[in-house]
Amino acid sequence: MKLRVTVMPKNGVLDPQGKAIGHALGTLGFAGVGEVRAGKVIELELAETDPEAAKRQAGEMARRLLANMVIESFSVELA
Amino acid sequence: MKLRVTVMPKNGVLDPQGKAIGHALGTLGFAGVGEVRAGKVIELELAETDPEAAKRQAGEMARRLLANMVIESFSVELA
């Protein structure tokens, strides 16, 4: 089954990529842009067919590889 | 209001980052991992208060800056 893991910088952690995007949007003429945060999303196709077990497995993958738990948080959802 | 723009490589476009993640998951001992696709997610705080107008604005930002429309597709949702 297909899952989506979203990894975002934790609140309070500096996000230079988000800052750069916000700045670039201003340069392009977009007004009213507040905070911008940039993260990543990983779509996984897993052989596991039980939704809860698949989410647990994807969470384990996030903790071990996809996210740096010191500075990032993640969420898992069915895609 | 807060919006989330998700940018993914289009189907058929080579995704070396996703491939590398899939390979690394196998190396870590995770079995049953099929296709892996890696994209990015940008969370935007916009001054615009109308949901439809905000989504239109975020779509315009995606087309002009956040996504490379040749190889990537994007979706916009309220966060």
GROMACS .gro file of N, CA and C in nm:
model
  474
    1MET      N    1   0.083  -0.120   0.000
    1MET     CA    2   0.000   0.000   0.000
    1MET      C    3   0.086   0.124   0.000
    2LYS      N    4   0.026   0.236  -0.040
    2LYS     CA    5   0.104   0.356  -0.062
    2LYS      C    6   0.092   0.450   0.058
    3LEU      N    7   0.207   0.498   0.104
    3LEU     CA    8   0.208   0.591   0.218
    3LEU      C    9   0.288   0.715   0.183
    4ARG      N   10   0.256   0.820   0.256
    4ARG     CA   11   0.328   0.945   0.237
    4ARG      C   12   0.389   0.988   0.371
    5VAL      N   13   0.519   1.005   0.373
    5VAL     CA   14   0.588   1.054   0.492
    5VAL      C   15   0.628   1.199   0.466
    6THR      N   16   0.583   1.289   0.550
    6THR     CA   17   0.617   1.431   0.536
    6THR      C   18   0.713   1.469   0.647
    7VAL      N   19   0.826   1.525   0.609
    7VAL     CA   20   0.930   1.562   0.705
    7VAL      C   21   0.948   1.713   0.702
    8MET      N   22   0.929   1.778   0.817
    8MET     CA   23   0.941   1.924   0.825
    8MET      C   24   1.042   1.962   0.932
    9PRO      N   25   1.110   2.077   0.914
    9PRO     CA   26   1.196   2.125   1.023
    9PRO      C   27   1.109   2.155   1.145
   10LYS      N   28   1.160   2.122   1.264
   10LYS     CA   29   1.084   2.149   1.386
   10LYS      C   30   1.068   2.298   1.406
   11ASN      N   31   0.961   2.336   1.474
   11ASN     CA   32   0.942   2.477   1.508
   11ASN      C   33   1.063   2.526   1.587
   12GLY      N   34   1.110   2.644   1.552
   12GLY     CA   35   1.223   2.702   1.624
   12GLY      C   36   1.356   2.667   1.560
   13VAL      N   37   1.356   2.568   1.472
   13VAL     CA   38   1.480   2.534   1.400
   13VAL      C   39   1.490   2.625   1.278
   14LEU      N   40   1.606   2.683   1.259
   14LEU     CA   41   1.629   2.770   1.145
   14LEU      C   42   1.605   2.693   1.015
   15ASP      N   43   1.536   2.757   0.921
   15ASP     CA   44   1.505   2.691   0.795
   15ASP      C   45   1.552   2.780   0.680
   16PRO      N   46   1.680   2.774   0.646
   16PRO     CA   47   1.734   2.864   0.543
   16PRO      C   48   1.668   2.846   0.407
   17GLN      N   49   1.629   2.722   0.375
   17GLN     CA   50   1.565   2.698   0.245
   17GLN      C   51   1.430   2.771   0.239
   18GLY      N   52   1.352   2.760   0.348
   18GLY     CA   53   1.225   2.831   0.355
   18GLY      C   54   1.244   2.981   0.345
   19LYS      N   55   1.345   3.030   0.417
   19LYS     CA   56   1.375   3.174   0.413
   19LYS      C   57   1.409   3.218   0.272
   20ALA      N   58   1.488   3.138   0.202
   20ALA     CA   59   1.529   3.173   0.065
   20ALA      C   60   1.408   3.176  -0.028
   21ILE      N   61   1.318   3.080  -0.010
   21ILE     CA   62   1.197   3.076  -0.093
   21ILE      C   63   1.111   3.200  -0.066
   22GLY      N   64   1.095   3.234   0.063
   22GLY     CA   65   1.017   3.353   0.098
   22GLY      C   66   1.075   3.478   0.035
   23HIS      N   67   1.208   3.489   0.040
   23HIS     CA   68   1.275   3.605  -0.018
   23HIS      C   69   1.255   3.609  -0.169
   24ALA      N   70   1.269   3.491  -0.233
   24ALA     CA   71   1.254   3.485  -0.379
   24ALA      C   72   1.112   3.521  -0.421
   25LEU      N   73   1.012   3.478  -0.343
   25LEU     CA   74   0.873   3.512  -0.375
   25LEU      C   75   0.853   3.663  -0.370
   26GLY      N   76   0.914   3.727  -0.270
   26GLY     CA   77   0.906   3.873  -0.261
   26GLY      C   78   0.969   3.939  -0.382
   27THR      N   79   1.085   3.889  -0.423
   27THR     CA   80   1.155   3.942  -0.540
   27THR      C   81   1.070   3.928  -0.667
   28LEU      N   82   0.992   3.821  -0.675
   28LEU     CA   83   0.906   3.799  -0.792
   28LEU      C   84   0.781   3.885  -0.789
   29GLY      N   85   0.761   3.958  -0.679
   29GLY     CA   86   0.647   4.048  -0.673
   29GLY      C   87   0.528   3.997  -0.595
   30PHE      N   88   0.540   3.880  -0.534
   30PHE     CA   89   0.431   3.829  -0.451
   30PHE      C   90   0.430   3.902  -0.317
   31ALA      N   91   0.318   3.963  -0.284
   31ALA     CA   92   0.306   4.037  -0.158
   31ALA      C   93   0.230   3.951  -0.057
   32GLY      N   94   0.240   3.988   0.070
   32GLY     CA   95   0.162   3.922   0.174
   32GLY      C   96   0.210   3.782   0.207
   33VAL      N   97   0.339   3.755   0.182
   33VAL     CA   98   0.393   3.624   0.214
   33VAL      C   99   0.457   3.629   0.353
   34GLY      N  100   0.405   3.550   0.445
   34GLY     CA  101   0.460   3.544   0.580
   34GLY      C  102   0.565   3.435   0.590
   35GLU      N  103   0.555   3.356   0.694
   35GLU     CA  104   0.657   3.253   0.714
   35GLU      C  105   0.649   3.145   0.606
   36VAL      N  106   0.764   3.101   0.562
   36VAL     CA  107   0.772   2.991   0.466
   36VAL      C  108   0.861   2.882   0.526
   37ARG      N  109   0.811   2.758   0.525
   37ARG     CA  110   0.890   2.645   0.575
   37ARG      C  111   0.900   2.542   0.464
   38ALA      N  112   1.019   2.489   0.445
   38ALA     CA  113   1.039   2.391   0.339
   38ALA      C  114   1.073   2.256   0.399
   39GLY      N  115   1.006   2.154   0.354
   39GLY     CA  116   1.033   2.019   0.401
   39GLY      C  117   1.034   1.923   0.285
   40LYS      N  118   1.031   1.795   0.316
   40LYS     CA  119   1.031   1.698   0.207
   40LYS      C  120   0.921   1.596   0.228
   41VAL      N  121   0.883   1.534   0.119
   41VAL     CA  122   0.779   1.434   0.125
   41VAL      C  123   0.830   1.310   0.052
   42ILE      N  124   0.810   1.195   0.113
   42ILE     CA  125   0.856   1.069   0.053
   42ILE      C  126   0.735   0.977   0.038
   43GLU      N  127   0.706   0.938  -0.084
   43GLU     CA  128   0.597   0.844  -0.110
   43GLU      C  129   0.654   0.704  -0.123
   44LEU      N  130   0.600   0.614  -0.041
   44LEU     CA  131   0.652   0.477  -0.035
   44LEU      C  132   0.545   0.378  -0.077
   45GLU      N  133   0.582   0.282  -0.157
   45GLU     CA  134   0.494   0.170  -0.188
   45GLU      C  135   0.541   0.052  -0.104
   46LEU      N  136   0.458   0.009  -0.007
   46LEU     CA  137   0.497  -0.100   0.082
   46LEU      C  138   0.414  -0.225   0.054
   47ALA      N  139   0.478  -0.341   0.071
   47ALA     CA  140   0.408  -0.468   0.047
   47ALA      C  141   0.304  -0.494   0.156
   48GLU      N  142   0.328  -0.441   0.275
   48GLU     CA  143   0.236  -0.456   0.390
   48GLU      C  144   0.095  -0.411   0.350
   49THR      N  145  -0.005  -0.494   0.385
   49THR     CA  146  -0.142  -0.460   0.344
   49THR      C  147  -0.229  -0.407   0.458
   50ASP      N  148  -0.185  -0.425   0.583
   50ASP     CA  149  -0.261  -0.371   0.696
   50ASP      C  150  -0.224  -0.224   0.716
   51PRO      N  151  -0.321  -0.134   0.709
   51PRO     CA  152  -0.290   0.010   0.716
   51PRO      C  153  -0.212   0.048   0.842
   52GLU      N  154  -0.253  -0.004   0.957
   52GLU     CA  155  -0.185   0.034   1.081
   52GLU      C  156  -0.041  -0.016   1.084
   53ALA      N  157  -0.022  -0.141   1.040
   53ALA     CA  158   0.113  -0.198   1.037
   53ALA      C  159   0.200  -0.122   0.937
   54ALA      N  160   0.141  -0.084   0.822
   54ALA     CA  161   0.217  -0.010   0.722
   54ALA      C  162   0.259   0.126   0.776
   55LYS      N  163   0.168   0.191   0.850
   55LYS     CA  164   0.202   0.321   0.907
   55LYS      C  165   0.313   0.308   1.012
   56ARG      N  166   0.304   0.201   1.093
   56ARG     CA  167   0.410   0.178   1.192
   56ARG      C  168   0.544   0.159   1.122
   57GLN      N  169   0.542   0.079   1.013
   57GLN     CA  170   0.666   0.052   0.941
   57GLN      C  171   0.723   0.181   0.880
   58ALA      N  172   0.636   0.262   0.823
   58ALA     CA  173   0.682   0.388   0.763
   58ALA      C  174   0.736   0.482   0.872
   59GLY      N  175   0.675   0.479   0.990
   59GLY     CA  176   0.725   0.561   1.101
   59GLY      C  177   0.865   0.518   1.142
   60GLU      N  178   0.884   0.387   1.145
   60GLU     CA  179   1.016   0.333   1.178
   60GLU      C  180   1.120   0.375   1.073
   61MET      N  181   1.080   0.373   0.948
   61MET     CA  182   1.169   0.418   0.839
   61MET      C  183   1.204   0.565   0.855
   62ALA      N  184   1.103   0.644   0.895
   62ALA     CA  185   1.127   0.787   0.913
   62ALA      C  186   1.226   0.810   1.025
   63ARG      N  187   1.207   0.739   1.137
   63ARG     CA  188   1.298   0.758   1.252
   63ARG      C  189   1.439   0.714   1.220
   64ARG      N  190   1.452   0.606   1.141
   64ARG     CA  191   1.586   0.552   1.117
   64ARG      C  192   1.657   0.615   0.999
   65LEU      N  193   1.581   0.668   0.902
   65LEU     CA  194   1.649   0.716   0.781
   65LEU      C  195   1.597   0.850   0.729
   66LEU      N  196   1.463   0.862   0.719
   66LEU     CA  197   1.409   0.974   0.641
   66LEU      C  198   1.418   1.108   0.713
   67ALA      N  199   1.404   1.105   0.847
   67ALA     CA  200   1.405   1.231   0.923
   67ALA      C  201   1.524   1.234   1.018
   68ASN      N  202   1.576   1.351   1.037
   68ASN     CA  203   1.675   1.374   1.142
   68ASN      C  204   1.598   1.424   1.264
   69MET      N  205   1.575   1.333   1.360
   69MET     CA  206   1.483   1.363   1.469
   69MET      C  207   1.530   1.476   1.561
   70VAL      N  208   1.656   1.515   1.548
   70VAL     CA  209   1.706   1.627   1.629
   70VAL      C  210   1.646   1.759   1.581
   71ILE      N  211   1.634   1.773   1.451
   71ILE     CA  212   1.589   1.901   1.396
   71ILE      C  213   1.461   1.890   1.312
   72GLU      N  214   1.413   1.768   1.288
   72GLU     CA  215   1.296   1.752   1.202
   72GLU      C  216   1.188   1.668   1.271
   73SER      N  217   1.065   1.694   1.237
   73SER     CA  218   0.955   1.607   1.281
   73SER      C  219   0.891   1.549   1.155
   74PHE      N  220   0.816   1.442   1.172
   74PHE     CA  221   0.756   1.379   1.053
   74PHE      C  222   0.612   1.338   1.083
   75SER      N  223   0.536   1.319   0.978
   75SER     CA  224   0.402   1.262   0.991
   75SER      C  225   0.384   1.159   0.881
   76VAL      N  226   0.302   1.058   0.909
   76VAL     CA  227   0.279   0.950   0.814
   76VAL      C  228   0.130   0.945   0.783
   77GLU      N  229   0.096   0.936   0.657
   77GLU     CA  230  -0.045   0.920   0.620
   77GLU      C  231  -0.056   0.823   0.502
   78LEU      N  232  -0.173   0.763   0.487
   78LEU     CA  233  -0.197   0.679   0.370
   78LEU      C  234  -0.215   0.769   0.249
   79ALA      N  235  -0.155   0.730   0.136
   79ALA     CA  236  -0.161   0.815   0.016
   79ALA      C  237  -0.264   0.760  -0.084
   80MET      N  238  -0.354   3.310   0.568
   80MET     CA  239  -0.386   3.170   0.593
   80MET      C  240  -0.274   3.079   0.547
   81LYS      N  241  -0.276   2.957   0.601
   81LYS     CA  242  -0.163   2.868   0.580
   81LYS      C  243  -0.194   2.767   0.470
   82LEU      N  244  -0.101   2.751   0.377
   82LEU     CA  245  -0.120   2.656   0.268
   82LEU      C  246   0.000   2.565   0.256
   83ARG      N  247  -0.025   2.450   0.196
   83ARG     CA  248   0.083   2.355   0.174
   83ARG      C  249   0.090   2.323   0.025
   84VAL      N  250   0.207   2.347  -0.034
   84VAL     CA  251   0.230   2.313  -0.174
   84VAL      C  252   0.320   2.189  -0.177
   85THR      N  253   0.272   2.083  -0.240
   85THR     CA  254   0.351   1.960  -0.251
   85THR      C  255   0.398   1.945  -0.394
   86VAL      N  256   0.528   1.929  -0.412
   86VAL     CA  257   0.587   1.919  -0.545
   86VAL      C  258   0.650   1.781  -0.560
   87MET      N  259   0.605   1.707  -0.661
   87MET     CA  260   0.656   1.571  -0.682
   87MET      C  261   0.710   1.559  -0.825
   88PRO      N  262   0.809   1.471  -0.845
   88PRO     CA  263   0.851   1.443  -0.983
   88PRO      C  264   0.735   1.380  -1.059
   89LYS      N  265   0.718   1.419  -1.185
   89LYS     CA  266   0.610   1.362  -1.266
   89LYS      C  267   0.634   1.213  -1.287
   90ASN      N  268   0.524   1.140  -1.308
   90ASN     CA  269   0.537   0.998  -1.341
   90ASN      C  270   0.621   0.983  -1.467
   91GLY      N  271   0.712   0.888  -1.463
   91GLY     CA  272   0.796   0.864  -1.580
   91GLY      C  273   0.926   0.941  -1.574
   92VAL      N  274   0.933   1.041  -1.488
   92VAL     CA  275   1.058   1.115  -1.473
   92VAL      C  276   1.147   1.041  -1.372
   93LEU      N  277   1.271   1.022  -1.409
   93LEU     CA  278   1.366   0.954  -1.322
   93LEU      C  279   1.377   1.029  -1.189
   94ASP      N  280   1.377   0.954  -1.078
   94ASP     CA  281   1.383   1.016  -0.946
   94ASP      C  282   1.499   0.953  -0.868
   95PRO      N  283   1.620   1.002  -0.891
   95PRO     CA  284   1.737   0.939  -0.828
   95PRO      C  285   1.733   0.946  -0.675
   96GLN      N  286   1.675   1.054  -0.621
   96GLN     CA  287   1.668   1.065  -0.474
   96GLN      C  288   1.577   0.955  -0.418
   97GLY      N  289   1.463   0.935  -0.484
   97GLY     CA  290   1.372   0.830  -0.440
   97GLY      C  291   1.439   0.692  -0.451
   98LYS      N  292   1.509   0.670  -0.561
   98LYS     CA  293   1.580   0.544  -0.581
   98LYS      C  294   1.683   0.522  -0.469
   99ALA      N  295   1.756   0.626  -0.434
   99ALA     CA  296   1.859   0.614  -0.330
   99ALA      C  297   1.795   0.582  -0.196
  100ILE      N  298   1.681   0.645  -0.166
  100ILE     CA  299   1.611   0.617  -0.040
  100ILE      C  300   1.565   0.472  -0.038
  101GLY      N  301   1.507   0.424  -0.149
  101GLY     CA  302   1.461   0.286  -0.157
  101GLY      C  303   1.576   0.189  -0.135
  102HIS      N  304   1.690   0.219  -0.194
  102HIS     CA  305   1.808   0.133  -0.179
  102HIS      C  306   1.856   0.135  -0.033
  103ALA      N  307   1.860   0.253   0.028
  103ALA     CA  308   1.906   0.265   0.166
  103ALA      C  309   1.813   0.192   0.262
  104LEU      N  310   1.682   0.196   0.235
  104LEU     CA  311   1.586   0.124   0.320
  104LEU      C  312   1.613  -0.026   0.314
  105GLY      N  313   1.643  -0.076   0.194
  105GLY     CA  314   1.676  -0.217   0.179
  105GLY      C  315   1.801  -0.252   0.258
  106THR      N  316   1.901  -0.167   0.250
  106THR     CA  317   2.027  -0.189   0.323
  106THR      C  318   2.004  -0.192   0.473
  107LEU      N  319   1.909  -0.113   0.520
  107LEU     CA  320   1.877  -0.110   0.664
  107LEU      C  321   1.794  -0.230   0.707
  108GLY      N  322   1.754  -0.313   0.612
  108GLY     CA  323   1.682  -0.435   0.648
  108GLY      C  324   1.531  -0.427   0.631
  109PHE      N  325   1.481  -0.315   0.577
  109PHE     CA  326   1.337  -0.306   0.554
  109PHE      C  327   1.301  -0.385   0.428
  110ALA      N  328   1.209  -0.481   0.442
  110ALA     CA  329   1.169  -0.562   0.327
  110ALA      C  330   1.035  -0.512   0.273
  111GLY      N  331   1.002  -0.551   0.153
  111GLY     CA  332   0.872  -0.519   0.095
  111GLY      C  333   0.856  -0.374   0.056
  112VAL      N  334   0.968  -0.308   0.025
  112VAL     CA  335   0.961  -0.169  -0.018
  112VAL      C  336   0.959  -0.164  -0.169
  113GLY      N  337   0.853  -0.111  -0.226
  113GLY     CA  338   0.841  -0.098  -0.371
  113GLY      C  339   0.893   0.037  -0.416
  114GLU      N  340   0.817   0.102  -0.501
  114GLU     CA  341   0.863   0.230  -0.555
  114GLU      C  342   0.870   0.337  -0.446
  115VAL      N  343   0.973   0.418  -0.451
  115VAL     CA  344   0.988   0.532  -0.360
  115VAL      C  345   1.005   0.657  -0.444
  116ARG      N  346   0.924   0.759  -0.415
  116ARG     CA  347   0.937   0.887  -0.486
  116ARG      C  348   0.961   0.996  -0.383
  117ALA      N  349   1.053   1.083  -0.411
  117ALA     CA  350   1.086   1.190  -0.316
  117ALA      C  351   1.049   1.325  -0.376
  118GLY      N  352   0.979   1.404  -0.300
  118GLY     CA  353   0.942   1.538  -0.344
  118GLY      C  354   0.964   1.638  -0.233
  119LYS      N  355   0.908   1.756  -0.251
  119LYS     CA  356   0.925   1.856  -0.147
  119LYS      C  357   0.791   1.918  -0.112
  120VAL      N  358   0.787   1.974   0.007
  120VAL     CA  359   0.664   2.037   0.053
  120VAL      C  360   0.701   2.175   0.106
  121ILE      N  361   0.622   2.274   0.065
  121ILE     CA  362   0.649   2.411   0.109
  121ILE      C  363   0.524   2.462   0.181
  122GLU      N  364   0.540   2.500   0.307
  122GLU     CA  365   0.428   2.557   0.382
  122GLU      C  366   0.440   2.708   0.379
  123LEU      N  367   0.332   2.773   0.336
  123LEU     CA  368   0.331   2.918   0.317
  123LEU      C  369   0.227   2.981   0.406
  124GLU      N  370   0.264   3.090   0.471
  124GLU     CA  371   0.167   3.173   0.542
  124GLU      C  372   0.137   3.293   0.453
  125LEU      N  373   0.012   3.301   0.405
  125LEU     CA  374  -0.026   3.410   0.316
  125LEU      C  375  -0.122   3.506   0.385
  126ALA      N  376  -0.111   3.635   0.351
  126ALA     CA  377  -0.199   3.736   0.410
  126ALA      C  378  -0.342   3.721   0.356
  127GLU      N  379  -0.355   3.671   0.234
  127GLU     CA  380  -0.485   3.648   0.171
  127GLU      C  381  -0.576   3.565   0.263
  128THR      N  382  -0.701   3.610   0.281
  128THR     CA  383  -0.791   3.540   0.374
  128THR      C  384  -0.898   3.455   0.303
  129ASP      N  385  -0.917   3.479   0.172
  129ASP     CA  386  -1.013   3.395   0.098
  129ASP      C  387  -0.946   3.265   0.056
  130PRO      N  388  -0.998   3.151   0.096
  130PRO     CA  389  -0.932   3.023   0.067
  130PRO      C  390  -0.906   3.001  -0.083
  131GLU      N  391  -1.006   3.031  -0.166
  131GLU     CA  392  -0.988   3.006  -0.310
  131GLU      C  393  -0.883   3.097  -0.370
  132ALA      N  394  -0.885   3.226  -0.329
  132ALA     CA  395  -0.785   3.321  -0.379
  132ALA      C  396  -0.645   3.281  -0.331
  133ALA      N  397  -0.637   3.235  -0.206
  133ALA     CA  398  -0.507   3.195  -0.151
  133ALA      C  399  -0.452   3.074  -0.228
  134LYS      N  400  -0.541   2.980  -0.261
  134LYS     CA  401  -0.496   2.863  -0.335
  134LYS      C  402  -0.451   2.901  -0.476
  135ARG      N  403  -0.525   2.995  -0.537
  135ARG     CA  404  -0.483   3.043  -0.670
  135ARG      C  405  -0.345   3.106  -0.663
  136GLN      N  406  -0.325   3.189  -0.557
  136GLN     CA  407  -0.196   3.258  -0.541
  136GLN      C  408  -0.083   3.156  -0.521
  137ALA      N  409  -0.108   3.057  -0.438
  137ALA     CA  410  -0.006   2.955  -0.413
  137ALA      C  411   0.024   2.876  -0.540
  138GLY      N  412  -0.079   2.851  -0.622
  138GLY     CA  413  -0.058   2.781  -0.748
  138GLY      C  414   0.030   2.861  -0.842
  139GLU      N  415   0.007   2.992  -0.843
  139GLU     CA  416   0.088   3.081  -0.926
  139GLU      C  417   0.234   3.079  -0.876
  140MET      N  418   0.252   3.079  -0.743
  140MET     CA  419   0.388   3.071  -0.687
  140MET      C  420   0.455   2.941  -0.727
  141ALA      N  421   0.376   2.832  -0.726
  141ALA     CA  422   0.432   2.701  -0.762
  141ALA      C  423   0.478   2.701  -0.907
  142ARG      N  424   0.391   2.756  -0.996
  142ARG     CA  425   0.426   2.757  -1.139
  142ARG      C  426   0.547   2.844  -1.167
  143ARG      N  427   0.560   2.956  -1.092
  143ARG     CA  428   0.668   3.049  -1.125
  143ARG      C  429   0.798   3.019  -1.052
  144LEU      N  430   0.789   2.954  -0.935
  144LEU     CA  431   0.913   2.937  -0.857
  144LEU      C  432   0.931   2.797  -0.798
  145LEU      N  433   0.824   2.746  -0.734
  145LEU     CA  434   0.845   2.629  -0.648
  145LEU      C  435   0.863   2.499  -0.727
  146ALA      N  436   0.794   2.488  -0.841
  146ALA     CA  437   0.802   2.364  -0.918
  146ALA      C  438   0.864   2.391  -1.055
  147ASN      N  439   0.935   2.293  -1.105
  147ASN     CA  440   0.982   2.294  -1.243
  147ASN      C  441   0.880   2.215  -1.323
  148MET      N  442   0.793   2.289  -1.395
  148MET     CA  443   0.677   2.224  -1.456
  148MET      C  444   0.714   2.124  -1.566
  149VAL      N  445   0.839   2.126  -1.610
  149VAL     CA  446   0.881   2.030  -1.711
  149VAL      C  447   0.889   1.889  -1.652
  150ILE      N  448   0.938   1.881  -1.529
  150ILE     CA  449   0.962   1.749  -1.470
  150ILE      C  450   0.885   1.727  -1.340
  151GLU      N  451   0.817   1.831  -1.291
  151GLU     CA  452   0.749   1.817  -1.162
  151GLU      C  453   0.602   1.858  -1.174
  152SER      N  454   0.518   1.798  -1.091
  152SER     CA  455   0.380   1.843  -1.079
  152SER      C  456   0.360   1.888  -0.934
  153PHE      N  457   0.256   1.966  -0.910
  153PHE     CA  458   0.235   2.015  -0.774
  153PHE      C  459   0.089   2.009  -0.737
  154SER      N  460   0.062   2.011  -0.609
  154SER     CA  461  -0.075   2.024  -0.560
  154SER      C  462  -0.075   2.125  -0.446
  155VAL      N  463  -0.188   2.192  -0.430
  155VAL     CA  464  -0.201   2.295  -0.327
  155VAL      C  465  -0.316   2.257  -0.235
  156GLU      N  466  -0.296   2.265  -0.105
  156GLU     CA  467  -0.406   2.240  -0.011
  156GLU      C  468  -0.395   2.336   0.106
  157LEU      N  469  -0.506   2.359   0.173
  157LEU     CA  470  -0.504   2.439   0.294
  157LEU      C  471  -0.439   2.356   0.404
  158ALA      N  472  -0.354   2.420   0.485
  158ALA     CA  473  -0.283   2.345   0.590
  158ALA      C  474  -0.345   2.375   0.726
   0.00000   0.00000   0.00000
